[in-house]
């Protein structure tokens, strides 16, 4: 693993009393995908890292963070020089982080979760890939999953051991292990993955976090487990997981298996459906940390930080304890209702239905990320249309007189045309009829049509009433999980 050779000589972040010379962002990188283990850890490592400022504890944490920092390998594909600067949590600029969950069996903890068959020895796959975007004003967070079976072209990338050449029609998750194989380190694998994500999205992501099975499991155990609403009986013979319907308290190992599972009862075997569970687990993890007020309890936070950070490898712009603490402090009052998540819109690949390709609606999502706009168009009312749609479906989003909070980035109109209704989306309004005959339920933030179809008000997608998974009305592919719907319907949660 390539360590940061000049960590102490790099520019310092601008914490009010200092000024950073040079640009705060530029880059040329891209990414890879699959299990929520790494993703969740990455998010929590960022959000749950304030409070341990005392003496030896702080020094210990700072040392751990510094040891986990690795180089970003500068890419040459865009023909411009790139300056990699540390993240400045107080710069009033959006922060983009590529979260990569690594499927590796190295180490006792990873083998215990993922298995230790001879055939997987030395495995280094990208098991989860998500783009985490924190708004400039820290008022909303976007989380976008990239399916591992997405067919892509790659522009080639630089590794620690030479150039990996351009390819066409390869699976997205092949980039991480191939770059690891050529470069021999996580720096190569993560940098080439980030390079690909930037190539696909037109973004300039500079930072990444890479986490393994063991990391997520340890962090969840450190916070005392996590409550997950299970909408239907779930069983998977591959991971050994078996969960009944209702709110279930999961320990680290079980929660990690919940994120990994793809077969058996409660799932359809697709990677896109699995990404919806991964997104939901992240939301529940962050919610648990915030509800326990761990950000201000140094003893608990210390255990959480140590448990997670020892298994998180970060790009050098993040691998600074002061940077992470400053970012967490700026988000300690974050409203969970403004964490917007979805899977990038895809459709079946033309040459193999078991693979996927980007759908037309992907461009709309990329544009929102490039402009640092919330995925949900109306961030105040929770009303928006399916961002994967290019023309309407029968989605029933309400017409609200409220506009998006000006303190967050201005939202553009969704590319899909929603049917206007006269119903307010006030969460205290209860259920009411709309002008087109559907019924809006404020508790679940859904519309129920006359034929019984349930529409998610945020995305305009169709909700599977049994699993809570949301499908795009245009592509038929999964784009998210209706967490409010399943929590109210199956677990009695009050909103």
Coordinates of C-alpha atoms in Angstrom, one line a residue:
X1 CA 0.0 0.0 0.0
X2 CA 1.4 3.4 -1.0
X3 CA 1.7 5.6 2.0
X4 CA 1.7 9.4 1.9
X5 CA 5.4 10.2 1.6
X6 CA 5.0 14.0 2.2
X7 CA 2.0 14.1 4.5
X8 CA 3.5 16.7 6.9
X9 CA 4.6 19.0 4.1
X10 CA 1.2 19.2 2.3
X11 CA -0.9 22.4 2.4
X12 CA -3.0 22.8 5.5
X13 CA -6.8 23.2 5.3
X14 CA -8.3 26.6 5.8
X15 CA -9.6 26.6 9.4
X16 CA -10.4 30.3 9.5
X17 CA -7.0 31.4 10.8
X18 CA -5.2 29.9 7.8
X19 CA -5.4 30.5 4.1
X20 CA -4.8 27.8 1.6
X21 CA -3.0 28.8 -1.6
X22 CA -4.1 27.4 -4.8
X23 CA -7.4 25.8 -6.0
X24 CA -9.6 23.9 -3.6
X25 CA -10.6 21.4 -6.2
X26 CA -9.4 19.9 -9.5
X27 CA -8.9 16.3 -10.6
X28 CA -9.1 13.4 -13.0
X29 CA -10.2 10.2 -11.5
X30 CA -12.9 7.5 -11.4
X31 CA -14.4 4.5 -9.4
X32 CA -15.8 0.9 -8.5
X33 CA -18.7 -0.9 -6.5
X34 CA -20.9 -3.3 -4.4
X35 CA -21.5 -4.0 -0.6
X36 CA -22.6 -1.5 2.0
X37 CA -20.0 -2.5 4.4
X38 CA -17.4 -0.1 3.1
X39 CA -19.8 2.6 2.2
X40 CA -21.4 2.8 5.6
X41 CA -18.1 2.9 7.3
X42 CA -16.9 5.6 5.1
X43 CA -19.9 7.8 5.8
X44 CA -19.7 7.2 9.5
X45 CA -16.0 7.8 9.6
X46 CA -16.7 11.3 8.2
X47 CA -19.8 12.2 10.1
X48 CA -19.0 10.6 13.5
X49 CA -15.5 12.0 14.3
X50 CA -15.8 14.8 16.7
X51 CA -15.4 14.9 20.4
X52 CA -12.1 13.1 21.0
X53 CA -10.0 16.2 21.5
X54 CA -8.3 15.3 24.8
X55 CA -4.6 14.5 25.1
X56 CA -3.6 10.9 24.5
X57 CA -6.9 10.0 23.0
X58 CA -6.7 12.7 20.3
X59 CA -3.0 11.8 19.6
X60 CA -4.0 8.1 19.2
X61 CA -6.8 8.8 16.8
X62 CA -4.6 11.2 14.8
X63 CA -1.9 8.6 14.5
X64 CA -4.5 6.0 13.3
X65 CA -5.9 8.3 10.7
X66 CA -2.4 9.2 9.5
X67 CA -1.5 5.6 9.1
X68 CA -4.5 4.9 7.0
X69 CA -3.8 7.6 4.4
X70 CA -2.7 6.5 0.9
X71 CA -1.7 8.4 -2.2
X72 CA -4.1 9.3 -4.9
X73 CA -2.2 8.4 -8.2
X74 CA -2.5 11.4 -10.5
X75 CA -4.1 10.5 -13.7
X76 CA -3.1 11.9 -17.1
X77 CA -6.1 11.0 -19.2
X78 CA -7.5 14.6 -19.2
X79 CA -4.2 16.2 -20.2
X80 CA -4.1 18.7 -17.3
X81 CA -2.1 19.0 -14.2
X82 CA -3.9 18.1 -11.0
X83 CA -3.1 19.5 -7.6
X84 CA -4.4 17.3 -4.8
X85 CA -5.2 19.4 -1.7
X86 CA -6.6 18.3 1.7
X87 CA -10.3 18.7 2.2
X88 CA -11.3 22.0 3.9
X89 CA -14.5 21.4 5.9
X90 CA -15.0 25.2 6.3
X91 CA -14.5 26.3 2.7
X92 CA -18.2 26.5 1.9
X93 CA -17.7 24.2 -1.1
X94 CA -19.2 20.8 -1.9
X95 CA -17.2 17.7 -0.8
X96 CA -17.3 14.7 -3.0
X97 CA -16.0 11.3 -1.7
X98 CA -15.9 8.0 -3.5
X99 CA -16.8 5.2 -1.1
X100 CA -15.5 1.8 -2.1
X101 CA -16.4 -1.4 -0.2
X102 CA -13.6 -3.9 -0.8
X103 CA -14.3 -7.6 -0.9
X104 CA -11.1 -9.1 0.5
X105 CA -10.5 -12.2 2.7
X106 CA -7.2 -10.9 4.0
X107 CA -7.3 -10.9 7.8
X108 CA -9.2 -12.9 10.2
X109 CA -12.1 -10.5 10.4
X110 CA -12.8 -10.5 6.7
X111 CA -12.5 -14.2 6.4
X112 CA -15.1 -14.6 9.2
X113 CA -17.6 -12.5 7.3
X114 CA -16.9 -13.4 3.7
X115 CA -15.6 -16.9 4.0
X116 CA -12.1 -18.3 3.5
X117 CA -12.4 -20.7 0.6
X118 CA -9.2 -21.4 -1.3
X119 CA -10.7 -19.9 -4.4
X120 CA -11.0 -16.5 -2.9
X121 CA -7.6 -16.2 -1.3
X122 CA -5.9 -13.0 -2.3
X123 CA -9.2 -11.5 -3.5
X124 CA -9.4 -7.8 -3.9
X125 CA -12.7 -6.9 -5.6
X126 CA -14.8 -3.7 -5.4
X127 CA -17.9 -4.9 -3.6
X128 CA -19.6 -1.5 -3.3
X129 CA -19.1 1.8 -5.0
X130 CA -21.0 5.0 -4.0
X131 CA -20.6 8.7 -4.6
X132 CA -21.0 10.6 -1.4
X133 CA -21.7 14.3 -1.9
X134 CA -21.9 16.7 1.0
X135 CA -23.4 20.1 0.1
X136 CA -21.5 23.3 0.4
X137 CA -23.7 24.5 3.3
X138 CA -23.7 21.0 4.8
X139 CA -27.5 21.0 4.7
X140 CA -28.0 17.9 2.4
X141 CA -26.2 14.8 1.4
X142 CA -26.5 12.9 -1.9
X143 CA -25.6 9.2 -2.1
X144 CA -25.5 7.5 -5.5
X145 CA -24.8 3.8 -6.0
X146 CA -23.0 2.5 -9.1
X147 CA -24.0 -1.2 -9.9
X148 CA -21.0 -3.5 -10.1
X149 CA -22.4 -5.2 -13.2
X150 CA -22.6 -1.9 -15.2
X151 CA -20.9 -2.3 -18.6
X152 CA -18.5 0.6 -19.2
X153 CA -15.6 1.7 -21.3
X154 CA -12.5 2.8 -19.5
X155 CA -10.0 5.5 -20.6
X156 CA -7.1 3.7 -19.0
X157 CA -5.4 4.9 -15.8
X158 CA -2.1 5.2 -14.1
X159 CA -1.1 2.7 -11.4
X160 CA 1.9 2.4 -9.1
X161 CA 3.4 0.0 -11.7
X162 CA 2.7 1.7 -15.0
X163 CA -0.4 2.4 -17.2
X164 CA -3.4 0.2 -17.4
X165 CA -4.7 0.6 -20.9
X166 CA -8.1 1.7 -22.1
X167 CA -10.8 -1.0 -22.6
X168 CA -14.4 -1.2 -23.9
X169 CA -17.4 -3.2 -22.7
X170 CA -16.0 -4.3 -19.3
X171 CA -17.9 -4.7 -16.0
X172 CA -17.4 -1.7 -13.8
X173 CA -16.3 -3.8 -10.8
X174 CA -13.4 -5.3 -12.8
X175 CA -11.5 -2.0 -12.8
X176 CA -10.6 -2.2 -9.1
X177 CA -9.1 -5.8 -9.0
X178 CA -7.4 -5.3 -12.4
X179 CA -5.7 -2.1 -11.2
X180 CA -4.8 -3.8 -7.9
X181 CA -3.3 -6.7 -9.9
X182 CA -1.2 -4.4 -12.0
X183 CA -0.2 -1.8 -9.4
X184 CA 0.0 -4.1 -6.4
X185 CA -1.7 -1.7 -4.0
X186 CA -5.0 -0.1 -2.9
X187 CA -3.7 3.3 -4.2
X188 CA -3.8 1.9 -7.8
X189 CA -7.1 0.1 -7.4
X190 CA -8.9 3.1 -5.8
X191 CA -7.3 5.7 -8.1
X192 CA -8.3 3.9 -11.2
X193 CA -11.8 3.3 -9.9
X194 CA -12.1 7.0 -9.1
X195 CA -10.8 7.9 -12.6
X196 CA -13.5 5.8 -14.1
X197 CA -16.3 7.4 -12.1
X198 CA -15.1 10.8 -13.1
X199 CA -15.0 9.6 -16.7
X200 CA -18.6 8.4 -16.5
X201 CA -20.0 11.4 -14.6
X202 CA -18.0 14.3 -15.7
X203 CA -17.2 15.1 -12.1
X204 CA -13.8 15.8 -10.5
X205 CA -13.8 13.6 -7.4
X206 CA -10.5 13.7 -5.7
X207 CA -11.1 11.8 -2.4
X208 CA -11.9 8.2 -1.7
X209 CA -12.4 5.8 1.3
X210 CA -11.9 2.1 0.9
X211 CA -13.3 -0.2 3.6
X212 CA -13.5 -4.0 4.0
X213 CA -15.9 -6.5 5.5
X214 CA -14.3 -6.4 9.0
X215 CA -14.4 -2.6 9.1
X216 CA -18.2 -2.2 8.9
X217 CA -18.8 -5.1 11.3
X218 CA -16.5 -3.6 13.9
X219 CA -18.0 -0.1 13.6
X220 CA -21.6 -1.4 14.0
X221 CA -20.6 -3.4 17.1
X222 CA -18.8 -0.3 18.5
X223 CA -22.1 1.7 18.4
X224 CA -24.0 -1.2 20.0
X225 CA -25.6 -2.5 16.8
X226 CA -28.2 -1.0 14.5
X227 CA -32.0 -1.3 14.1
X228 CA -33.2 -2.3 10.6
X229 CA -36.8 -2.5 9.5
X230 CA -37.3 -5.8 7.7
X231 CA -40.4 -5.7 5.5
X232 CA -40.6 -9.4 4.7
X233 CA -39.1 -12.7 5.9
X234 CA -35.5 -12.7 4.7
X235 CA -33.2 -15.7 4.4
X236 CA -30.0 -16.3 2.5
X237 CA -28.2 -19.7 2.5
X238 CA -25.0 -18.1 1.2
X239 CA -24.5 -15.8 4.1
X240 CA -26.5 -17.7 6.7
X241 CA -28.7 -14.7 7.4
X242 CA -32.3 -15.3 8.5
X243 CA -34.5 -12.4 9.6
X244 CA -38.2 -12.1 10.5
X245 CA -40.5 -9.3 9.5
X246 CA -40.4 -6.2 11.7
X247 CA -37.7 -4.0 13.4
X248 CA -34.6 -6.1 14.0
X249 CA -31.6 -5.2 16.1
X250 CA -28.5 -6.4 14.2
X251 CA -25.0 -6.8 15.4
X252 CA -22.0 -6.0 13.1
X253 CA -21.7 -9.4 11.4
X254 CA -25.4 -9.7 10.7
X255 CA -25.8 -6.2 9.4
X256 CA -22.8 -6.7 7.1
X257 CA -24.4 -10.0 5.8
X258 CA -27.7 -8.1 5.3
X259 CA -25.8 -5.7 3.1
X260 CA -24.0 -8.4 1.2
X261 CA -26.9 -10.9 0.6
X262 CA -28.3 -11.3 -2.9
X263 CA -29.9 -14.7 -2.9
X264 CA -32.8 -16.4 -1.2
X265 CA -36.0 -15.1 0.3
X266 CA -36.5 -11.3 0.5
X267 CA -34.4 -10.5 -2.6
X268 CA -34.5 -11.2 -6.3
X269 CA -30.8 -11.9 -6.8
X270 CA -30.0 -8.7 -8.6
X271 CA -27.2 -6.3 -7.7
X272 CA -29.4 -3.3 -8.1
X273 CA -31.8 -4.5 -5.5
X274 CA -28.9 -5.1 -3.1
X275 CA -27.8 -1.5 -3.6
X276 CA -31.1 -0.3 -2.2
X277 CA -30.5 -2.2 1.1
X278 CA -27.0 -0.8 1.2
X279 CA -28.3 2.7 1.0
X280 CA -30.9 2.0 3.7
X281 CA -28.3 0.6 6.1
X282 CA -26.2 3.7 5.7
X283 CA -29.1 5.9 6.7
X284 CA -29.8 3.7 9.7
X285 CA -26.2 3.8 10.8
X286 CA -25.9 7.6 10.6
X287 CA -29.3 7.9 12.3
X288 CA -28.1 5.7 15.2
X289 CA -24.9 7.7 15.7
X290 CA -26.8 11.0 15.7
X291 CA -29.6 9.8 18.0
X292 CA -27.1 8.5 20.5
X293 CA -25.4 11.8 20.5
X294 CA -22.1 10.0 20.1
X295 CA -20.6 13.1 18.5
X296 CA -20.4 14.7 21.9
X297 CA -19.6 11.7 24.0
X298 CA -15.8 11.2 23.7
X299 CA -15.6 7.8 25.3
X300 CA -18.1 6.2 22.9
X301 CA -16.8 8.1 20.0
X302 CA -13.3 7.0 20.7
X303 CA -14.4 3.3 20.5
X304 CA -16.3 4.0 17.3
X305 CA -13.5 5.9 15.6
X306 CA -10.9 3.3 16.5
X307 CA -13.0 0.4 15.4
X308 CA -13.8 1.9 12.1
X309 CA -10.7 3.9 11.1
X310 CA -8.4 1.0 11.6
X311 CA -10.2 -0.7 8.6
X312 CA -10.6 2.5 6.5
X313 CA -8.0 3.5 4.0
X314 CA -8.4 7.1 2.9
X315 CA -6.9 9.4 0.2
X316 CA -4.5 11.9 1.7
X317 CA -6.9 14.8 1.5
X318 CA -9.1 13.1 4.1
X319 CA -6.5 11.3 6.2
X320 CA -6.1 14.1 8.7
X321 CA -7.8 13.9 12.1
X322 CA -8.4 17.7 12.2
X323 CA -10.1 17.6 8.7
X324 CA -12.4 14.8 9.8
X325 CA -13.2 16.4 13.1
X326 CA -14.0 19.7 11.4
X327 CA -16.3 18.1 8.9
X328 CA -18.1 16.1 11.5
X329 CA -18.5 19.3 13.7
X330 CA -20.0 21.1 10.7
X331 CA -22.6 18.3 10.3
X332 CA -23.5 17.5 13.9
X333 CA -27.0 18.9 13.5
X334 CA -27.6 17.3 10.1
X335 CA -31.3 16.5 9.3
X336 CA -31.6 12.9 8.2
X337 CA -34.6 13.7 6.0
X338 CA -32.1 15.5 3.7
X339 CA -30.0 12.5 3.0
X340 CA -31.0 11.6 -0.6
X341 CA -30.0 8.3 -2.1
X342 CA -30.6 6.3 -5.2
X343 CA -28.9 4.0 -7.7
X344 CA -27.7 5.5 -10.9
X345 CA -30.4 4.8 -13.5
X346 CA -29.6 1.7 -15.6
X347 CA -31.3 -0.7 -17.9
X348 CA -30.5 -4.2 -19.1
X349 CA -27.4 -4.3 -21.3
X350 CA -28.3 -4.9 -25.0
X351 CA -26.0 -7.9 -25.3
X352 CA -26.7 -9.6 -21.9
X353 CA -29.8 -9.1 -19.8
X354 CA -27.7 -10.1 -16.7
X355 CA -25.6 -7.0 -17.2
X356 CA -26.6 -3.4 -17.1
X357 CA -25.9 -0.2 -19.0
X358 CA -26.6 3.5 -18.2
X359 CA -30.2 4.6 -18.9
X360 CA -31.1 8.0 -20.4
X361 CA -32.0 9.3 -16.9
X362 CA -28.4 8.8 -15.7
X363 CA -27.4 12.1 -17.4
X364 CA -29.9 14.0 -15.2
X365 CA -28.3 12.5 -12.0
X366 CA -24.8 13.2 -13.2
X367 CA -25.8 16.8 -13.9
X368 CA -27.2 17.2 -10.4
X369 CA -24.0 15.9 -8.9
X370 CA -21.9 18.1 -11.0
X371 CA -23.9 21.1 -9.9
X372 CA -24.1 19.9 -6.3
X373 CA -27.9 19.9 -6.3
X374 CA -30.1 17.6 -4.2
X375 CA -31.2 14.5 -5.9
X376 CA -34.7 15.3 -4.8
X377 CA -35.9 18.4 -6.6
X378 CA -37.9 20.0 -3.8
X379 CA -35.7 19.5 -0.7
X380 CA -38.3 21.1 1.7
X381 CA -41.4 19.2 0.7
X382 CA -40.0 15.9 -0.2
X383 CA -41.8 16.1 -3.5
X384 CA -40.0 15.3 -6.7
X385 CA -40.2 13.1 -9.8
X386 CA -38.3 10.0 -10.8
X387 CA -35.0 11.3 -11.8
X388 CA -34.5 8.3 -14.0
X389 CA -37.4 9.3 -16.2
X390 CA -37.1 11.2 -19.4
X391 CA -40.8 11.5 -19.9
X392 CA -43.6 10.9 -17.5
X393 CA -45.0 8.0 -15.9
X394 CA -48.1 8.2 -13.9
X395 CA -46.2 9.5 -10.9
X396 CA -48.3 11.6 -8.5
X397 CA -46.1 14.3 -7.1
X398 CA -47.8 17.1 -5.4
X399 CA -47.5 20.7 -6.6
X400 CA -46.2 22.7 -3.7
X401 CA -45.8 26.4 -3.4
X402 CA -42.7 25.9 -1.3
X403 CA -39.4 26.3 -3.1
X404 CA -36.1 24.6 -2.2
X405 CA -34.1 26.1 0.7
X406 CA -31.9 28.8 -0.8
X407 CA -29.1 27.9 1.5
X408 CA -28.7 24.7 -0.3
X409 CA -27.9 24.6 -4.0
X410 CA -30.7 25.6 -6.3
X411 CA -32.5 22.7 -7.8
X412 CA -33.3 22.2 -11.4
X413 CA -36.6 20.9 -12.6
X414 CA -36.8 17.1 -12.9
X415 CA -36.6 15.7 -16.4
X416 CA -39.9 13.8 -15.9
X417 CA -43.3 15.4 -16.0
X418 CA -45.3 14.8 -12.9
X419 CA -49.1 15.1 -12.7
X420 CA -50.1 18.2 -10.7
X421 CA -52.3 17.8 -7.7
X422 CA -53.8 20.2 -5.2
X423 CA -52.6 18.2 -2.1
X424 CA -50.0 19.7 0.2
X425 CA -47.1 17.5 1.2
X426 CA -47.1 18.7 4.8
X427 CA -45.9 15.8 6.8
X428 CA -48.7 16.6 9.4
X429 CA -51.4 16.5 6.8
X430 CA -52.3 12.8 7.1
X431 CA -53.9 11.1 4.1
X432 CA -55.9 13.1 1.6
X433 CA -57.2 12.8 -2.0
X434 CA -55.5 14.5 -4.9
X435 CA -57.1 16.1 -7.9
X436 CA -56.4 13.0 -10.1
X437 CA -58.0 10.5 -7.7
X438 CA -54.9 9.2 -6.0
X439 CA -54.5 9.4 -2.2
X440 CA -51.5 11.0 -0.6
X441 CA -50.2 9.6 2.7
X442 CA -48.0 12.1 4.5
X443 CA -46.7 9.5 7.0
X444 CA -45.2 7.3 4.3
X445 CA -44.7 10.2 1.7
X446 CA -46.5 8.1 -0.9
X447 CA -49.4 8.2 -3.3
X448 CA -51.8 5.3 -3.7
X449 CA -53.5 5.1 -7.1
X450 CA -57.0 3.7 -7.7
X451 CA -55.5 0.4 -9.0
X452 CA -53.5 0.0 -5.7
X453 CA -50.2 1.1 -7.2
X454 CA -48.0 2.9 -4.6
X455 CA -45.9 5.8 -5.9
X456 CA -42.9 7.2 -3.9
X457 CA -43.4 10.9 -3.7
X458 CA -39.6 11.7 -3.7
X459 CA -38.6 9.7 -6.8
X460 CA -41.9 9.1 -8.6
X461 CA -40.9 5.4 -8.8
X462 CA -43.2 2.4 -8.1
X463 CA -42.9 0.8 -4.6
X464 CA -43.0 -2.9 -4.2
X465 CA -45.4 -3.2 -1.2
X466 CA -43.7 -6.4 0.0
X467 CA -40.1 -5.3 0.0
X468 CA -40.3 -1.5 -0.2
X469 CA -37.9 -1.5 -3.2
X470 CA -38.6 1.4 -5.6
X471 CA -38.5 0.7 -9.4
X472 CA -38.2 3.4 -12.0
X473 CA -41.4 3.7 -14.1
X474 CA -39.3 4.2 -17.2
X475 CA -36.5 1.5 -17.0
X476 CA -38.1 -0.9 -14.5
X477 CA -34.8 -1.0 -12.6
X478 CA -34.4 -0.5 -8.9
X479 CA -33.5 3.0 -7.9
X480 CA -33.9 3.0 -4.1
X481 CA -35.7 1.8 -1.0
X482 CA -38.8 3.5 0.4
X483 CA -37.5 3.6 4.0
X484 CA -40.4 5.7 5.3
X485 CA -43.0 3.4 3.7
X486 CA -41.5 0.2 5.2
X487 CA -40.8 1.7 8.6
X488 CA -44.4 3.0 9.0
X489 CA -46.1 0.0 7.4
X490 CA -44.1 -2.9 8.9
X491 CA -42.4 -1.5 12.0
X492 CA -44.8 1.1 13.3
X493 CA -42.3 4.0 13.2
X494 CA -44.0 7.4 13.6
X495 CA -43.2 10.3 11.3

